[in-house]
Amino acid sequence: MSPTPVLLDADPGIDDALAIAYLVAEHHTGLIDLTGLVCTAGNVGLDDTVRNALAWLDLAGAHPLPVAAGSAGPIEVPHVVTPETHGPRGAGYADLPTTTRSTDPRDGARLWVDAARAHPGELVAIVTGPTSTLARALELEPALPGLVRRLVVMGGSFLGHPGNTTPVSEWNVDVDPEAADRVCLAWEASRAADPSIPPVLWCGLNLTERAVWTPGRSERLLAASDAPITRHLTDALRFYFEFHQSMGDGYLAQVHDPFVAWLALRPDSVVSSPANLRIECSGGHTRGMAVADVRGHRGRVDNASVAVDVEVPGGVDAILDQVSAAIASLSPRA
Ligand code: RIB
Ligand code: CA
C-alpha cells in the first residue's frame, strides 16, 4: 500500500501538538505521507500557531514539508483566543525551542488547493481548528469536495451533548461559525451534484471528550521516551491538566485532536450517523450550534457523517495507547 497523503489544518494548541507529533510518527511508519500543515488562528493568534507548528515539527524530527500560514481569524467576525486553555502562546508550560524550519511562501488556502490537486481523490484532509482557512480554500477551488478522498473535522457537539464554549457550541466551530457553515453548504452542493463524494466526517465533543489523557499516561510516555518531544509535550499537557481541573473536569486533559487524527486514518473504526448539517450563525443563544438533521426534516442532501462512537477493541483508551506509542517512537531531529 502506498502511503495515504494527508493534510492537517490546525490551531496549535496543546492537543493539536499531540496530533502533529502523532501524524509525523505515522509518516515515519509509512502509513501516511504528511504532505503539509496549514496553521489557522484559533486557540491562539496565527503567528503563535505557526511558531508552535514549526517547533513541534522540529521536535518530532519531521521530514521537510510545507507549513503555511492560513487565516488570521474568522471570515466575518473578530477573532477570540483562549489563553486560559492552551497558555498565552498556545504551548502550555512548554518552552519551545526556536526553529530553523521556515514557512511555505503560499497562503494556507493555496496550500489546501495545491495539496488536493496534487493528489486528486486521494488526500485525507484533517481539520483540528477553526475552518476559516478551509472556507477560503473553497472560494479558490469550489470543486475541493470532489478532489479530497475525505475531510475529517474536529468540531461541533452532537446528540444533545453540551458545548465547551457556550451551552451549545464547540470551540473550533464557535470561533468561526460562518466558515463552518460554508463548509457544510459546499459539501451539500457537491454531493447533490455527485453523490459519490463522501460526506464530511464530523467528530464532535459527544465523542472526543472521551479521549482523556491522564498524568499517568504522561508518566508512561516519559518512561518510554525521554526525547525532547515527549518532555515538551508533557510540559504542555500540565497546563492543559490545570485548565481542565479549573473547569471541574478533574486533573486530566481532553485530547480531541490526536484522537480525531487517528480516526481520520481509520474511518472504518468510526460509528457515525448520516445527517444534513448546518451551523447556526444568528441565534442569540445558539450561535455556533451544529444542527444535525438526522431525520430529513429539511429535505436536503446529507453532507455529514456525525461520529457517535468507535468500534475498536479496547475503545478510546486503546486508541490513545496507540497515539502515545507512536509519539514515544519519535526521535529528535538529526
Ligand atoms: O473544542 C476542542 C477543540 O478546540 C480542539 O481542537 C482544541 O485544540 C481547540 O482547538
Ligand atoms: Ca485544535
Coordinates of C-alpha atoms and ligand atoms in Angstrom, one line a residue:
M1 CA 0.0 0.0 0.0
S2 CA 1.4 3.4 -0.9
P3 CA 1.3 6.0 2.0
T4 CA -2.0 7.9 2.2
P5 CA -1.4 11.6 1.5
V6 CA -2.6 13.7 4.5
L7 CA -3.0 17.4 5.0
L8 CA -3.5 18.8 8.6
D9 CA -5.1 22.2 9.2
A10 CA -4.6 23.0 12.9
D11 CA -4.5 25.8 15.5
P12 CA -1.7 24.5 17.8
G13 CA -2.8 24.4 20.6
I14 CA -1.8 21.7 23.0
D15 CA -3.9 18.8 21.7
D16 CA -3.1 19.9 18.2
A17 CA 0.6 19.4 19.1
L18 CA -0.2 15.8 20.0
A19 CA -1.9 15.4 16.7
I20 CA 1.1 16.8 14.9
A21 CA 3.5 14.5 16.7
Y22 CA 1.2 11.5 16.0
L23 CA 0.9 12.3 12.3
V24 CA 4.7 12.7 12.0
A25 CA 5.1 9.3 13.6
E26 CA 2.7 7.8 11.2
H27 CA 4.6 9.4 8.3
H28 CA 7.7 7.7 9.6
T29 CA 5.9 4.3 9.7
G30 CA 4.9 4.8 6.0
L31 CA 1.2 4.7 6.8
I32 CA 0.8 8.2 5.6
D33 CA 2.5 10.9 3.6
L34 CA 2.1 14.0 5.7
T35 CA 2.1 16.4 2.7
G36 CA 1.5 19.7 4.5
L37 CA 0.5 21.6 7.6
V38 CA -1.8 24.6 7.5
C39 CA -2.0 26.9 10.5
T40 CA -5.2 28.7 11.3
A41 CA -5.8 31.2 14.1
G42 CA -7.8 29.6 16.8
N43 CA -6.6 28.7 20.3
V44 CA -4.0 31.5 19.8
G45 CA -3.2 34.0 17.1
L46 CA -1.9 33.0 13.7
D47 CA 1.7 33.9 14.4
D48 CA 1.8 31.7 17.5
T49 CA 0.1 28.8 15.7
V50 CA 2.8 29.0 13.0
R51 CA 5.6 29.3 15.6
N52 CA 4.3 26.3 17.5
A53 CA 3.7 24.2 14.4
L54 CA 7.3 24.7 13.2
A55 CA 8.7 24.0 16.7
W56 CA 6.6 20.8 17.2
L57 CA 7.6 19.5 13.7
D58 CA 11.3 20.1 14.6
L59 CA 11.0 18.4 17.9
A60 CA 9.2 15.5 16.3
G61 CA 12.0 15.1 13.8
A62 CA 9.6 15.7 10.9
H63 CA 10.6 15.4 7.3
P64 CA 10.7 18.6 5.2
L65 CA 7.0 19.6 4.5
P66 CA 5.2 22.8 3.6
V67 CA 3.9 24.7 6.6
A68 CA 1.6 27.5 5.5
A69 CA 0.0 30.4 7.4
G70 CA -3.7 30.4 6.9
S71 CA -6.4 32.6 8.2
A72 CA -5.5 35.1 10.9
G73 CA -9.1 35.0 12.1
P74 CA -12.7 34.2 11.3
I75 CA -14.1 35.2 7.9
E76 CA -16.7 37.6 9.3
V77 CA -16.3 38.3 13.0
P78 CA -13.4 39.3 15.2
H79 CA -11.1 36.6 16.5
V80 CA -11.3 35.4 20.1
V81 CA -8.4 33.5 21.6
T82 CA -8.3 31.2 24.6
P83 CA -5.0 31.7 26.5
E84 CA -6.6 30.3 29.6
T85 CA -6.9 26.9 27.9
H86 CA -3.7 26.5 25.9
G87 CA -1.5 29.1 27.5
P88 CA -0.5 32.6 26.5
R89 CA 1.3 31.3 23.3
G90 CA -0.6 28.1 22.8
A91 CA 2.0 25.6 24.2
G92 CA 1.1 25.5 27.8
Y93 CA 4.2 25.2 30.0
A94 CA 6.4 24.0 27.1
D95 CA 9.2 26.4 26.4
L96 CA 9.5 25.6 22.7
P97 CA 12.9 25.9 21.0
T98 CA 13.4 28.3 18.2
T99 CA 13.3 26.6 14.8
T100 CA 15.3 26.6 11.6
R101 CA 12.3 25.4 9.7
S102 CA 10.6 28.2 7.6
T103 CA 7.1 28.6 6.4
D104 CA 6.0 28.0 2.8
P105 CA 5.5 31.1 0.8
R106 CA 2.0 30.1 -0.1
D107 CA -1.1 31.1 1.9
G108 CA -2.8 28.2 3.7
A109 CA -5.8 28.3 1.4
R110 CA -3.5 28.0 -1.6
L111 CA -1.7 25.0 0.1
W112 CA -5.1 23.4 0.6
V113 CA -5.9 23.6 -3.1
D114 CA -2.4 22.6 -4.3
A115 CA -2.4 19.6 -2.0
A116 CA -5.8 18.5 -3.2
R117 CA -4.9 18.9 -6.8
A118 CA -1.6 17.1 -6.4
H119 CA -3.4 14.0 -5.0
P120 CA -6.8 14.0 -6.7
G121 CA -9.2 11.7 -4.9
E122 CA -6.5 10.6 -2.5
L123 CA -5.9 13.3 0.0
V124 CA -7.2 12.8 3.6
A125 CA -7.7 16.3 5.0
I126 CA -7.9 16.7 8.8
V127 CA -9.1 20.0 10.5
T128 CA -8.4 20.3 14.2
G129 CA -9.0 24.0 14.5
P130 CA -11.5 26.6 13.0
T131 CA -12.4 26.1 9.4
S132 CA -11.6 29.6 8.4
T133 CA -8.8 28.7 6.0
L134 CA -10.8 25.8 4.5
A135 CA -13.6 28.3 3.8
R136 CA -11.2 30.5 1.9
A137 CA -9.8 27.4 0.1
L138 CA -13.3 26.6 -1.1
E139 CA -13.5 30.1 -2.6
L140 CA -10.3 29.4 -4.5
E141 CA -11.4 25.9 -5.6
P142 CA -15.2 25.2 -5.3
A143 CA -14.5 21.7 -6.6
L144 CA -12.4 20.9 -3.5
P145 CA -15.0 18.5 -2.0
G146 CA -14.6 16.3 -5.1
L147 CA -10.8 16.5 -5.0
V148 CA -10.3 15.2 -1.5
R149 CA -10.7 11.5 -0.6
R150 CA -12.3 12.5 2.7
L151 CA -12.5 15.5 5.0
V152 CA -12.5 14.9 8.8
V153 CA -13.2 17.8 11.2
M154 CA -12.8 18.0 14.9
G155 CA -15.8 20.2 15.6
G156 CA -19.3 20.7 16.9
S157 CA -21.1 18.7 19.6
F158 CA -23.9 16.3 18.8
L159 CA -26.7 14.2 20.3
G160 CA -27.5 16.9 22.8
H161 CA -24.0 16.9 24.3
P162 CA -23.2 20.3 25.8
G163 CA -20.8 22.7 24.2
N164 CA -17.4 23.7 25.7
T165 CA -17.6 27.3 24.7
T166 CA -21.3 28.1 25.0
P167 CA -24.1 25.8 26.2
V168 CA -24.4 24.6 22.6
S169 CA -21.2 25.4 20.7
E170 CA -17.8 23.8 20.5
W171 CA -14.7 26.0 20.3
N172 CA -13.5 25.3 16.7
V173 CA -17.0 26.0 15.3
D174 CA -17.7 28.8 17.8
V175 CA -14.6 30.7 16.7
D176 CA -15.9 30.9 13.1
P177 CA -19.5 29.6 12.6
E178 CA -19.8 31.2 9.2
A179 CA -16.8 29.3 7.9
A180 CA -18.1 26.0 9.3
D181 CA -21.5 26.6 7.7
R182 CA -19.8 27.4 4.4
V183 CA -18.1 24.0 4.6
C184 CA -21.4 22.4 5.2
L185 CA -23.0 24.1 2.2
A186 CA -20.1 23.3 -0.1
W187 CA -20.3 19.6 0.7
E188 CA -24.0 19.7 0.4
A189 CA -23.9 21.3 -3.1
S190 CA -21.1 19.0 -4.2
R191 CA -22.9 15.8 -3.0
A192 CA -26.1 17.0 -4.6
A193 CA -24.3 17.1 -7.9
D194 CA -22.2 14.0 -7.3
P195 CA -23.4 11.6 -4.6
S196 CA -20.1 9.7 -4.8
I197 CA -18.4 12.5 -3.0
P198 CA -18.1 11.3 0.6
P199 CA -19.8 13.4 3.4
V200 CA -17.6 15.2 5.9
L201 CA -16.8 13.1 9.0
W202 CA -17.6 15.5 11.9
C203 CA -16.1 14.4 15.2
G204 CA -17.7 16.4 18.0
L205 CA -17.4 16.7 21.7
N206 CA -20.0 14.0 22.2
L207 CA -17.2 11.6 21.2
T208 CA -13.9 13.5 21.6
E209 CA -14.5 14.3 25.3
R210 CA -14.0 10.6 25.9
A211 CA -10.3 11.0 24.8
V212 CA -8.9 11.6 28.2
W213 CA -5.2 12.0 28.7
T214 CA -4.1 11.5 32.4
P215 CA -1.0 12.4 34.3
G216 CA -0.3 8.6 34.5
R217 CA -0.3 8.5 30.7
S218 CA 2.2 11.3 30.6
E219 CA 4.4 9.5 33.1
R220 CA 4.2 6.3 31.0
L221 CA 5.1 8.3 27.9
L222 CA 8.2 9.8 29.6
A223 CA 9.2 6.4 30.9
A224 CA 9.0 5.2 27.3
S225 CA 10.9 8.1 25.8
D226 CA 12.9 11.0 27.2
A227 CA 13.3 12.6 23.8
P228 CA 12.8 16.4 23.8
I229 CA 9.4 16.0 22.1
T230 CA 8.0 14.0 24.9
R231 CA 9.4 16.3 27.6
H232 CA 7.9 19.4 25.8
L233 CA 4.6 17.7 25.2
T234 CA 4.2 16.6 28.8
D235 CA 5.1 20.2 29.9
A236 CA 2.4 21.5 27.6
L237 CA -0.1 18.9 28.9
R238 CA 0.5 20.0 32.5
F239 CA -1.1 23.4 31.7
Y240 CA -4.0 21.5 30.0
F241 CA -4.5 19.4 33.1
E242 CA -4.7 22.6 35.2
F243 CA -7.2 24.1 32.8
H244 CA -9.5 21.1 32.9
Q245 CA -9.2 20.9 36.7
S246 CA -10.3 24.6 36.8
M247 CA -13.3 23.7 34.8
G248 CA -14.3 20.9 37.2
D249 CA -13.3 18.1 34.8
G250 CA -10.6 16.8 37.1
Y251 CA -6.8 16.9 36.7
L252 CA -6.8 15.5 33.2
A253 CA -6.9 16.6 29.5
Q254 CA -9.4 16.0 26.8
V255 CA -7.2 15.4 23.8
H256 CA -9.6 15.9 21.0
D257 CA -7.2 16.4 18.1
P258 CA -4.9 13.4 18.2
F259 CA -7.9 11.2 18.7
V260 CA -9.6 12.6 15.6
A261 CA -6.3 12.3 13.6
W262 CA -6.2 8.6 14.5
L263 CA -9.9 8.2 13.4
A264 CA -9.2 10.1 10.2
L265 CA -6.7 7.4 9.2
R266 CA -9.1 4.6 10.2
P267 CA -12.6 5.7 9.3
D268 CA -13.9 2.2 9.4
S269 CA -13.4 2.4 13.1
V270 CA -16.0 5.1 13.5
V271 CA -19.7 4.6 14.1
S272 CA -21.5 7.5 12.5
S273 CA -24.9 8.8 11.5
P274 CA -25.7 10.5 8.2
A275 CA -27.1 14.0 8.5
N276 CA -27.6 17.3 6.8
L277 CA -25.5 19.5 9.0
R278 CA -25.8 23.3 9.2
I279 CA -24.2 25.7 11.7
E280 CA -26.4 28.3 13.4
C281 CA -24.9 31.7 12.8
S282 CA -27.5 34.1 14.0
G283 CA -29.2 32.6 17.1
G284 CA -28.9 34.8 20.1
H285 CA -28.5 31.8 22.4
T286 CA -27.5 29.2 19.8
R287 CA -24.8 30.8 17.6
G288 CA -22.2 28.2 16.8
M289 CA -24.5 25.3 17.4
A290 CA -24.0 22.4 15.0
V291 CA -27.6 21.4 14.0
A292 CA -27.6 17.9 12.5
D293 CA -30.8 16.9 10.7
V294 CA -30.7 13.1 11.0
R295 CA -34.4 12.7 10.2
G296 CA -34.6 14.5 6.9
H297 CA -36.8 17.4 8.1
R298 CA -35.0 19.8 5.8
G299 CA -35.3 17.5 2.8
R300 CA -31.7 18.4 2.0
V301 CA -28.8 16.2 0.9
D302 CA -26.8 14.6 3.6
N303 CA -23.4 16.4 3.8
A304 CA -22.1 14.9 7.0
S305 CA -21.4 11.7 8.9
V306 CA -21.7 12.6 12.5
A307 CA -19.3 10.4 14.7
V308 CA -21.1 8.8 17.6
D309 CA -18.8 6.0 18.7
V310 CA -15.8 3.9 17.9
E311 CA -15.7 0.2 17.1
V312 CA -12.1 -0.6 18.3
P313 CA -11.1 -3.3 20.7
G314 CA -10.3 -1.5 23.9
G315 CA -12.1 1.6 22.8
V316 CA -10.9 5.1 23.1
D317 CA -8.1 4.3 25.6
A318 CA -6.7 1.7 23.2
I319 CA -6.6 4.4 20.6
L320 CA -4.7 6.8 22.9
D321 CA -2.3 3.9 23.7
Q322 CA -1.5 3.8 20.0
V323 CA -1.1 7.5 19.8
S324 CA 1.2 7.6 22.8
A325 CA 3.3 4.6 21.5
A326 CA 3.6 6.4 18.1
I327 CA 4.8 9.6 19.9
A328 CA 7.3 7.6 22.0
S329 CA 8.8 6.2 18.8
L330 CA 9.8 9.7 17.7
S331 CA 13.4 10.8 18.0
P332 CA 15.0 14.3 18.0
R333 CA 15.7 15.9 14.6
A334 CA 19.1 14.6 13.5
Ligands
RIB1 O1 -13.1 22.1 21.3 C1 -11.9 21.5 21.2 C2 -11.1 22.0 20.1 O2 -10.8 23.4 20.2 C3 -9.7 21.3 20.0 O3 -9.3 21.2 18.6 C4 -8.8 22.3 20.7 O4 -7.5 22.3 20.2 C5 -9.4 23.6 20.3 O5 -8.9 24.0 19.0
CA2 CA -7.3 22.4 17.9

